[in-house]
Short mmCIF file of C-alpha atoms in Angstrom, two decimals:
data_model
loop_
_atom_site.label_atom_id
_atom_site.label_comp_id
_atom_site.label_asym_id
_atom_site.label_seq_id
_atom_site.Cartn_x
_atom_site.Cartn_y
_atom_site.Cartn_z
CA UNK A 1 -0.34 15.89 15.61
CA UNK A 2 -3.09 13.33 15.02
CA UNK A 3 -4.20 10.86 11.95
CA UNK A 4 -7.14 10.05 11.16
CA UNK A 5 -6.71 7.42 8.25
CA UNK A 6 -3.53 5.24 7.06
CA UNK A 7 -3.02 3.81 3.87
CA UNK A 8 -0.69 1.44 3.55
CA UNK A 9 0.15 -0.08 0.09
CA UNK A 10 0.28 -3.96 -0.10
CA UNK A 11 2.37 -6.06 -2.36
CA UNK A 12 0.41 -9.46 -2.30
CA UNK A 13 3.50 -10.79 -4.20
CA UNK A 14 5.85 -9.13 -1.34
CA UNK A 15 3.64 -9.22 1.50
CA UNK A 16 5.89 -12.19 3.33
CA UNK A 17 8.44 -9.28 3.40
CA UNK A 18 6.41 -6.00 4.41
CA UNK A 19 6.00 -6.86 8.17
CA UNK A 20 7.93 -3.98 9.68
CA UNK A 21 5.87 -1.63 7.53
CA UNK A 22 2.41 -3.49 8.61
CA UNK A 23 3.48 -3.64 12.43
CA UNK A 24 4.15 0.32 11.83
CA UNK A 25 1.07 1.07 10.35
CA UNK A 26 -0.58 -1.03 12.94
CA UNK A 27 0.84 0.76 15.89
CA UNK A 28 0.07 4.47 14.03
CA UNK A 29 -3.41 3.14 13.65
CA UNK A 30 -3.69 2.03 17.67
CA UNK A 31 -1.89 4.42 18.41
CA UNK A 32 -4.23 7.64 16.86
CA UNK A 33 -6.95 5.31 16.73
CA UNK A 34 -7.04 5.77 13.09
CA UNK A 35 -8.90 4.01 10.10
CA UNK A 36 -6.48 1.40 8.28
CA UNK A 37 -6.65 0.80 4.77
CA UNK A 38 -4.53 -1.32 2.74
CA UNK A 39 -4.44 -0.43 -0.64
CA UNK A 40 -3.07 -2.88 -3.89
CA UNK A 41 -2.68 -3.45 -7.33
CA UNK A 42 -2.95 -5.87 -9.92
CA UNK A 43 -3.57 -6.14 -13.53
CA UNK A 44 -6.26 -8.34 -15.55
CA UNK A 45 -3.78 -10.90 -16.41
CA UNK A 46 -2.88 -13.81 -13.97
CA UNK A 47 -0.40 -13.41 -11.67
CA UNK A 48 1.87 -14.84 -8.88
CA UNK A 49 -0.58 -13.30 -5.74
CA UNK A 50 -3.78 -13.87 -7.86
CA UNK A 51 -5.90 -15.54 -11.01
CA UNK A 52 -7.88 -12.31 -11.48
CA UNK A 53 -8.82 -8.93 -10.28
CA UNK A 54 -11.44 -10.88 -7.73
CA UNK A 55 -9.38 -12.83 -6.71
CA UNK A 56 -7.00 -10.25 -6.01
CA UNK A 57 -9.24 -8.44 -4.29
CA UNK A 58 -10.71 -11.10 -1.84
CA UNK A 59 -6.93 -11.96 -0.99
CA UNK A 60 -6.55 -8.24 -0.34
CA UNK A 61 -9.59 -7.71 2.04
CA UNK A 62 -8.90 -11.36 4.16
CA UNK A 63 -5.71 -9.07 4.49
CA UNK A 64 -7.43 -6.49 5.65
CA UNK A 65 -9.56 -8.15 8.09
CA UNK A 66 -6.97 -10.14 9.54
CA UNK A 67 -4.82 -7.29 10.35
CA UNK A 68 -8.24 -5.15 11.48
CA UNK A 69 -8.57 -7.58 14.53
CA UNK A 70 -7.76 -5.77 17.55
CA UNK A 71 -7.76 -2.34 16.30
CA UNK A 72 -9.75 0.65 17.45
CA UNK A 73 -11.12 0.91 14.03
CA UNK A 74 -11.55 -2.12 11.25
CA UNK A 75 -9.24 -2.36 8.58
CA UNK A 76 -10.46 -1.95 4.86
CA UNK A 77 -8.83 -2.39 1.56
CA UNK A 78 -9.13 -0.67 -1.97
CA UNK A 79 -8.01 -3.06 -5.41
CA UNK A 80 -6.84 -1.22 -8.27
CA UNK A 81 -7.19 -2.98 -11.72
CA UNK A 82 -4.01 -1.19 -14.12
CA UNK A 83 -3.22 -2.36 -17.91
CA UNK A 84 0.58 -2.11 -16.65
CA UNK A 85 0.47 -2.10 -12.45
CA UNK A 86 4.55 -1.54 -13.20
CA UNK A 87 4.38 1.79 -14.82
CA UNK A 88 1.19 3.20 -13.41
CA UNK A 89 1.47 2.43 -9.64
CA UNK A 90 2.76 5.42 -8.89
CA UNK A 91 -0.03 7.55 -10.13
CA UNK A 92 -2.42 5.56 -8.93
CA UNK A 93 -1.21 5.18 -5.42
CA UNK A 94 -1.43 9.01 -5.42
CA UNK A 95 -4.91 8.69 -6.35
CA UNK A 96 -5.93 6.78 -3.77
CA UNK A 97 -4.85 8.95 -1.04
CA UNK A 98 -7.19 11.41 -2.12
CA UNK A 99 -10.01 8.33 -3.33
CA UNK A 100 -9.45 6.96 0.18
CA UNK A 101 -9.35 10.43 2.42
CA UNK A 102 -5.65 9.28 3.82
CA UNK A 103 -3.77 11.53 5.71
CA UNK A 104 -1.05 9.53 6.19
CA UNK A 105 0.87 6.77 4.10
CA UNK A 106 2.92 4.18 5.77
CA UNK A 107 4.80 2.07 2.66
CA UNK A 108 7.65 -0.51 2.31
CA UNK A 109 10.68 0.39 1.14
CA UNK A 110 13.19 -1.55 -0.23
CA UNK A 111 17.09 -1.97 -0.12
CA UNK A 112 18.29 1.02 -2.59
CA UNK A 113 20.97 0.09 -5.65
CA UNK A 114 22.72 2.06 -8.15
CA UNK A 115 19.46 1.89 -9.98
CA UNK A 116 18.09 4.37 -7.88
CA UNK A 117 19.63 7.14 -10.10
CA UNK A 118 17.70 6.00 -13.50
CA UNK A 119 14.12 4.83 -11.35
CA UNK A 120 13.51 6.00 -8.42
CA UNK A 121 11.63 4.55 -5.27
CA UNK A 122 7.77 4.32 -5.31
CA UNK A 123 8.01 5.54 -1.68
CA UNK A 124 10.16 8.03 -2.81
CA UNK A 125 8.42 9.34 -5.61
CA UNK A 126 5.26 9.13 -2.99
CA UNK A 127 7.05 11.26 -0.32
CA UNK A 128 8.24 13.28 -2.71
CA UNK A 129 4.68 14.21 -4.65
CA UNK A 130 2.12 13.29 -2.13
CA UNK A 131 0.14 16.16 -0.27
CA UNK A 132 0.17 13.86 2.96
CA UNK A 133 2.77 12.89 5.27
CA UNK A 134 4.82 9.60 4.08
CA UNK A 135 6.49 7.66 6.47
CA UNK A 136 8.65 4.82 4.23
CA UNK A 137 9.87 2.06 6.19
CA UNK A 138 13.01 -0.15 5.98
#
């Protein structure tokens, strides 16, 4: 089995704390020598990772560049502008599998609660509706 193109969502806000899940992606991407392309979020108000959607988005592809050096193929990245990045991530990180041709999504997890039962995980709502192979990392 070969891939051709990873996505890999990025929390700007959370990216401090992602690393096993970028080194992963990374090494899938060297690897199969596949495309990389990190893929975020925002909304139109200000927040903690950025101003603005532009701003958001040049944060986002410095990302993406950064973490392109030394692979077989560059790294690119994909902003999403949402009126409530909360409630419609989800859905829109489906989207982009298909917006970005991914056939494989590498994605944080995190540390599962008793909350779990009333919302579940984006990465397991991804795995579990996505037409592409998720690998969700810990």
């Amino acid at each position: 089995m070969s891939y051709t193109h990873i996505m890999l969502p990025i929390d700007l806000e959370h990216a401090d704390r992602m690393g096993k899940a970028i080194e992963t992606a990374l090494a899938l991407a060297v690897q199969f020598g596949a495309k990389l392309t990190l893929v975020g979020v925002t909304s139109e108000l200000p927040g903690v990772s950025a101003h603005n959607p532009t701003e958001f988005k040049e944060k986002l592809s410095a990302l993406a560049q950064r973490l392109g050096e030394g692979l077989p193929q560059s790294a690119e990245s994909r902003t999403y502008v949402a009126h409530d990045p909360s409630v419609q991530i989800d859905g829109i990180l489906l989207d982009a599998i298909k917006d970005v041709g991914a056939d494989l999504v590498v994605m944080a997890s995190h540390i599962p609660n008793v909350l779990n039962a009333i919302w579940p995980s984006h990465g397991g709502k991804m795995a579990s509706h996505a037409d592409v192979s998720v690998f969700v990392v810990r």
